[in-house]
mmCIF file of C-alpha atoms in Angstrom:
data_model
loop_
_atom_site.group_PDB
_atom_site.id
_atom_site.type_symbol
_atom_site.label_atom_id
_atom_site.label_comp_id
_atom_site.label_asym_id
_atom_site.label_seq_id
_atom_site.Cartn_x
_atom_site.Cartn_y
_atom_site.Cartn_z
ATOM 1 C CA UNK A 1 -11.803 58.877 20.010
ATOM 2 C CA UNK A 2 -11.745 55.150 20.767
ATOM 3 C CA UNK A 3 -9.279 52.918 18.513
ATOM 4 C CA UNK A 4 -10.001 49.431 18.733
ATOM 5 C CA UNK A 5 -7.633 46.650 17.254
ATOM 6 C CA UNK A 6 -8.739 43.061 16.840
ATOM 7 C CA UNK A 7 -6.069 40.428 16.124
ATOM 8 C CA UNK A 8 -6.581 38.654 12.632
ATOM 9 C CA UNK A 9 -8.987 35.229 13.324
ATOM 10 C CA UNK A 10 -6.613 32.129 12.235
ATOM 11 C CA UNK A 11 -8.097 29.148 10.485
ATOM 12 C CA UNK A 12 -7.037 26.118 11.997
ATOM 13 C CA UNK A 13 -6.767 23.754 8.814
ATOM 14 C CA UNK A 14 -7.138 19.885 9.364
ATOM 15 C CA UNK A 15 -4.249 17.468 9.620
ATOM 16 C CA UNK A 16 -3.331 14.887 6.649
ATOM 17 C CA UNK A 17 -2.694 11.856 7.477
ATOM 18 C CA UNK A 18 -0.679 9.372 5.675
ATOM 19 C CA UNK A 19 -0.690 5.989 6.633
ATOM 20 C CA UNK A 20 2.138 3.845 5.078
ATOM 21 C CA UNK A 21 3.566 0.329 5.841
ATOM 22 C CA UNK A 22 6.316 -1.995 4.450
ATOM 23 C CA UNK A 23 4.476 -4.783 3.528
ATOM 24 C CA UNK A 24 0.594 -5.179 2.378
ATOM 25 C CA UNK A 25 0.582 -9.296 2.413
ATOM 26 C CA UNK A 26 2.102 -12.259 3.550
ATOM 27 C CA UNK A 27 1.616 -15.522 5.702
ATOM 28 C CA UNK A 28 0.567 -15.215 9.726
ATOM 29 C CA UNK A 29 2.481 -14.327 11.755
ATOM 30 C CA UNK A 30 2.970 -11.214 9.750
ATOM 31 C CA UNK A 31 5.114 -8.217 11.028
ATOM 32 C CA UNK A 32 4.119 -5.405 9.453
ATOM 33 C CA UNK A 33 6.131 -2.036 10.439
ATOM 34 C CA UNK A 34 3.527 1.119 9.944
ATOM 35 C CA UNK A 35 4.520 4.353 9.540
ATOM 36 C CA UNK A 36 2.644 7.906 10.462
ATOM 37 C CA UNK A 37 5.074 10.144 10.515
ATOM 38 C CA UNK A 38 4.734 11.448 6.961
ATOM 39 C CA UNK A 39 1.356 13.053 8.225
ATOM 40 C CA UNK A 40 1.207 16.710 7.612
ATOM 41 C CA UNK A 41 -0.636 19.825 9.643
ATOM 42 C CA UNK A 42 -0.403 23.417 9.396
ATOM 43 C CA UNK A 43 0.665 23.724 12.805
ATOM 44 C CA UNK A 44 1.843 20.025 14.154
ATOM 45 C CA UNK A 45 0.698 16.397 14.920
ATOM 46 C CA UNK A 46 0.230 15.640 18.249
ATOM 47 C CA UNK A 47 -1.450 12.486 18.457
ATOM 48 C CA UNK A 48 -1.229 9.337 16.356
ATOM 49 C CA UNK A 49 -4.235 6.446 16.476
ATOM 50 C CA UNK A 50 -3.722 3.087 15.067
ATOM 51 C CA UNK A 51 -6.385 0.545 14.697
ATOM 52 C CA UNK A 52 -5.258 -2.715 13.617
ATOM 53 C CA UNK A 53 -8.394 -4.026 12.523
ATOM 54 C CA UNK A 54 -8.123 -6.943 15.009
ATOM 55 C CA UNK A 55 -8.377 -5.404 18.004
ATOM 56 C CA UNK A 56 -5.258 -4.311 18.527
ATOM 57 C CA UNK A 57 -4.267 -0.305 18.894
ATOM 58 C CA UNK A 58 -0.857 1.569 19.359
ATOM 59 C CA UNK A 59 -0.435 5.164 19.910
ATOM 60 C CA UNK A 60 3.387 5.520 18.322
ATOM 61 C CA UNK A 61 4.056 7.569 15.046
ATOM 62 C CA UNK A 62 5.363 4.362 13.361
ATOM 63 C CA UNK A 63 4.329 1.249 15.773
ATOM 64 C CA UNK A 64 5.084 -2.473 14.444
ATOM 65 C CA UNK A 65 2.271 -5.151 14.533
ATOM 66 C CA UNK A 66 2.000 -8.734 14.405
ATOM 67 C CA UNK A 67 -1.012 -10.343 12.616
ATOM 68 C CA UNK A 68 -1.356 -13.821 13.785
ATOM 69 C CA UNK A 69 -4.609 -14.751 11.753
ATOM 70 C CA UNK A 70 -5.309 -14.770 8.082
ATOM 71 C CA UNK A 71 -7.579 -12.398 6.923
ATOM 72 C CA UNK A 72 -7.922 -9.128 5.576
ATOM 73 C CA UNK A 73 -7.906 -6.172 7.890
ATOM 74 C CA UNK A 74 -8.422 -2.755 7.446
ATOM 75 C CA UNK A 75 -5.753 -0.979 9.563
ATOM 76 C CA UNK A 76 -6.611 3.039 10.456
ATOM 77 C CA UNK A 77 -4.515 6.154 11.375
ATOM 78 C CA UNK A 78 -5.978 8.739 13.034
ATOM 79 C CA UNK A 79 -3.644 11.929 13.303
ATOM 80 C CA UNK A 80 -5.476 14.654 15.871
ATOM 81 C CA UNK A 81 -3.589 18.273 15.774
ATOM 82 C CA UNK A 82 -3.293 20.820 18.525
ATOM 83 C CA UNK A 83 -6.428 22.255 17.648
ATOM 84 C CA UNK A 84 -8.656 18.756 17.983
ATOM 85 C CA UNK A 85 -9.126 18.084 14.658
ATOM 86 C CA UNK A 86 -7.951 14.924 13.365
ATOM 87 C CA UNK A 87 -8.218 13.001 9.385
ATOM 88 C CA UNK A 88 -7.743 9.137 9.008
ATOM 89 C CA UNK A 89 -5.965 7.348 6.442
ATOM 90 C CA UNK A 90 -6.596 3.305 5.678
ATOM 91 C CA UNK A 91 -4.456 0.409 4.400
ATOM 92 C CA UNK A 92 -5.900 -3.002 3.718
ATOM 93 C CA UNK A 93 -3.365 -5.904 4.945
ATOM 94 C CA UNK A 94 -4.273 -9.605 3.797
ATOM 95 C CA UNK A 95 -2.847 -12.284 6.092
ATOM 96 C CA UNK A 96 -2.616 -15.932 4.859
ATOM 97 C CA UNK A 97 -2.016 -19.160 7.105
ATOM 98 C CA UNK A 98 1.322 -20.818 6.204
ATOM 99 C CA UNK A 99 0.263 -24.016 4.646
ATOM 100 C CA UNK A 100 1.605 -25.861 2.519
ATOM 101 C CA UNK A 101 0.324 -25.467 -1.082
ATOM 102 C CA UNK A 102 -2.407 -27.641 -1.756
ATOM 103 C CA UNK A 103 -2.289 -26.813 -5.480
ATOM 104 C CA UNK A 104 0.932 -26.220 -7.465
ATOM 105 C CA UNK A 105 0.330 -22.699 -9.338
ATOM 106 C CA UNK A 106 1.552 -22.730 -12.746
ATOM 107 C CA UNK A 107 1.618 -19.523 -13.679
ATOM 108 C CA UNK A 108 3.106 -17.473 -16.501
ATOM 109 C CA UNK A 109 2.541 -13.424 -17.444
ATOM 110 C CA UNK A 110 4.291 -11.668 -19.977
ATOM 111 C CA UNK A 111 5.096 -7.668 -19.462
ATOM 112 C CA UNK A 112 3.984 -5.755 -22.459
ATOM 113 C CA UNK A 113 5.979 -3.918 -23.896
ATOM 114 C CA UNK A 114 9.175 -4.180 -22.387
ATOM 115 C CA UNK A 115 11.033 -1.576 -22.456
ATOM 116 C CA UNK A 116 8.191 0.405 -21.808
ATOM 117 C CA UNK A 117 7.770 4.365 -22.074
ATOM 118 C CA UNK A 118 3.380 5.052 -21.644
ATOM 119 C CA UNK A 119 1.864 1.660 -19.609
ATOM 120 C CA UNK A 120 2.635 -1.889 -19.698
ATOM 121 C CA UNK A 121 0.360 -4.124 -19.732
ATOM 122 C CA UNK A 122 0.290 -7.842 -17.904
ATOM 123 C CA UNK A 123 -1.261 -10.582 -19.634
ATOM 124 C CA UNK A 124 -2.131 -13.991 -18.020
ATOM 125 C CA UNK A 125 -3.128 -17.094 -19.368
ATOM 126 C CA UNK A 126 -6.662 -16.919 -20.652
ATOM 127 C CA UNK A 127 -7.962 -20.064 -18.587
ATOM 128 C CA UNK A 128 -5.824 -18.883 -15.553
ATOM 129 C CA UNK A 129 -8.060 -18.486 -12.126
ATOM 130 C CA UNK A 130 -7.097 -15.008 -11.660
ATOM 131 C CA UNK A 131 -8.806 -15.422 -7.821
ATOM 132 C CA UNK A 132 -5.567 -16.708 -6.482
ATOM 133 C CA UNK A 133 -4.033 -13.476 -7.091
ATOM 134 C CA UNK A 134 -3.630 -11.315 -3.964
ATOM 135 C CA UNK A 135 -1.982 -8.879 -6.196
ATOM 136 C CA UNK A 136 1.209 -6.979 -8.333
ATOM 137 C CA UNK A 137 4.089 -4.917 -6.603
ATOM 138 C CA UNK A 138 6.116 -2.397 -8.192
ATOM 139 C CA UNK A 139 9.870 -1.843 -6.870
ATOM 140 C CA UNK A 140 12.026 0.036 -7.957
ATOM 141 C CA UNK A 141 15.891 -0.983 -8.476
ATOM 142 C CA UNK A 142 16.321 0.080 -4.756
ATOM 143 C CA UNK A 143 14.004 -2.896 -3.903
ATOM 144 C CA UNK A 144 11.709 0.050 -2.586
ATOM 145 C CA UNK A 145 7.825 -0.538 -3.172
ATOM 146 C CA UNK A 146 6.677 2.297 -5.576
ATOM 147 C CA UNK A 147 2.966 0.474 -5.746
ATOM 148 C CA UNK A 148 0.858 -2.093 -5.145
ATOM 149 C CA UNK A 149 -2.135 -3.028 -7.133
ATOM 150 C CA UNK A 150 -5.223 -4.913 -6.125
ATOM 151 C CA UNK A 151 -6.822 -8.089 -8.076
ATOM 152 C CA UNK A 152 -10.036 -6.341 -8.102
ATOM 153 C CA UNK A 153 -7.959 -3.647 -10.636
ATOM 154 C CA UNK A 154 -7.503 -6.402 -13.456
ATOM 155 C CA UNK A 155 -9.859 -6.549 -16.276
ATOM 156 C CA UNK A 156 -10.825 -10.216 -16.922
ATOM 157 C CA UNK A 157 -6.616 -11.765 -16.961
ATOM 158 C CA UNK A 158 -5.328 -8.537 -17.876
ATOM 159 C CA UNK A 159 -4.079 -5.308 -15.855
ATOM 160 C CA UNK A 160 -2.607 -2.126 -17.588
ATOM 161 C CA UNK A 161 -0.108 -0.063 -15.546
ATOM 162 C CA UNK A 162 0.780 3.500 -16.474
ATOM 163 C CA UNK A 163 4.078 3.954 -16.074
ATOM 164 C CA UNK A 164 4.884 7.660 -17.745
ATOM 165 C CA UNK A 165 4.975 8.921 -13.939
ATOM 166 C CA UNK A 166 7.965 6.568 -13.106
ATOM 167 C CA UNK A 167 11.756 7.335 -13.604
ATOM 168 C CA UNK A 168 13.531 5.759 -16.127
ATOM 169 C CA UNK A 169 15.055 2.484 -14.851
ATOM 170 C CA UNK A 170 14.972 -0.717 -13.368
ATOM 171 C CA UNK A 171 11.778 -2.316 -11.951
ATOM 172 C CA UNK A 172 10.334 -5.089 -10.783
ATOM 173 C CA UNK A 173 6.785 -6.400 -11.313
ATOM 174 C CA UNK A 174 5.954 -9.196 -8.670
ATOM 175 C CA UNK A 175 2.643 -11.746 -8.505
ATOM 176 C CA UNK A 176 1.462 -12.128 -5.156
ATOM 177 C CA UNK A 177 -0.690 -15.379 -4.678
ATOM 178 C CA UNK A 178 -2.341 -16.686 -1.018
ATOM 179 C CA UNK A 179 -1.138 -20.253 -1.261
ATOM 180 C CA UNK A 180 2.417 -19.965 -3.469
ATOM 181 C CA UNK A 181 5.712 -18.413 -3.854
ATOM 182 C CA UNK A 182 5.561 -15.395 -5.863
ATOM 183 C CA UNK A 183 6.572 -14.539 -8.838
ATOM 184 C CA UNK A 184 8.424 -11.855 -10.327
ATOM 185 C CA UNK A 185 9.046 -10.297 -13.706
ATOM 186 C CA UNK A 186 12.066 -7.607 -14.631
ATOM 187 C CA UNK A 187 10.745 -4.384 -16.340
ATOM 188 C CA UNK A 188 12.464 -1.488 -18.227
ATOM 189 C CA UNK A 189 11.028 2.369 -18.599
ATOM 190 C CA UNK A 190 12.704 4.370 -20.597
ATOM 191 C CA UNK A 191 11.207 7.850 -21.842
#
């Protein structure tokens, strides 16, 4: 009689990567501090990739980079696991040359409504040119960012913003533009 035992086959499952960073915009130079380290595996991360989109790489969990040119660049992590098998994770950082504005913005939103408990929504002047927007941050009271949110995500000079998922609190809603100071707007959840 011949017994033969075979040891289970284990599935090596791909890493998650998770690319964060503590800004998204500002004016060159920018220093932007990355971080990787939230990445996940079943087993471990052993090798992080960045790609800053201007030819610039790092191999750190949580490198810091200088942008030096305005644009918009598409930074990558790469996580690779023990096993070889890596995922990638993006964020988009927009980089403006410090000038001096050529045009003062005046620029007005109002939160709606405020307190808030489902979404609020952010209305802008109806003749306002809504393509000097880079964008809306969220914070929290903390002065944490909690999310950003794209100009491409507005519908004509309005964006809606769920807000259910948040804690009750303090936030603040700030206007990123490419040429001006932003500007920022107090907001209340309560549930």
């Amino acid at each position: 009689m011949t017994i033969t035992v075979t040891e289970p086959m284990v599935s090596n499952e791909a890493p998650i990567a998770i690319a964060t960073s503590d800004i998204i915009q500002g004016q060159a130079p920018l220093e932007v501090n990355f971080t990787g380290d939230k990445s996940t595996d079943d087993v471990e991360v052993v090798g992080y990739s960045w790609d800053f989109g201007d030819g610039e790489i790092a191999t750190e969990a949580n490198p810091t980079h200088t942008f030096t040119t305005d644009g918009t660049y598409t930074v990558l992590l790469t996580v690779t696991d023990a096993e070889g098998l890596d995922a990638t994770d993006s964020i988009e950082i927009s980089v403006v040359t410090e000038n001096e504005p050529t045009d003062e913005v005046s620029f007005e939103f109002i939160l709606t409504p405020n307190p808030s408990t489902e979404a609020v929504q952010i209305i802008m002047e109806d003749n306002f040119d809504t393509s000097i927007i880079l964008g809306f941050m969220l914070h929290d009271s903390s002065g944490r960012l909690v999310r950003q949110f794209t100009r491409e995500e507005m519908i004509q000079n309005d964006m809606r913003i769920p807000v259910n998922v948040y804690r009750n609190g303090i936030y603040v809603i700030t206007a990123m533009f490419n040429n001006n100071d932003p500007i920022s707007k107090r907001l209340i959840i309560r549930k």
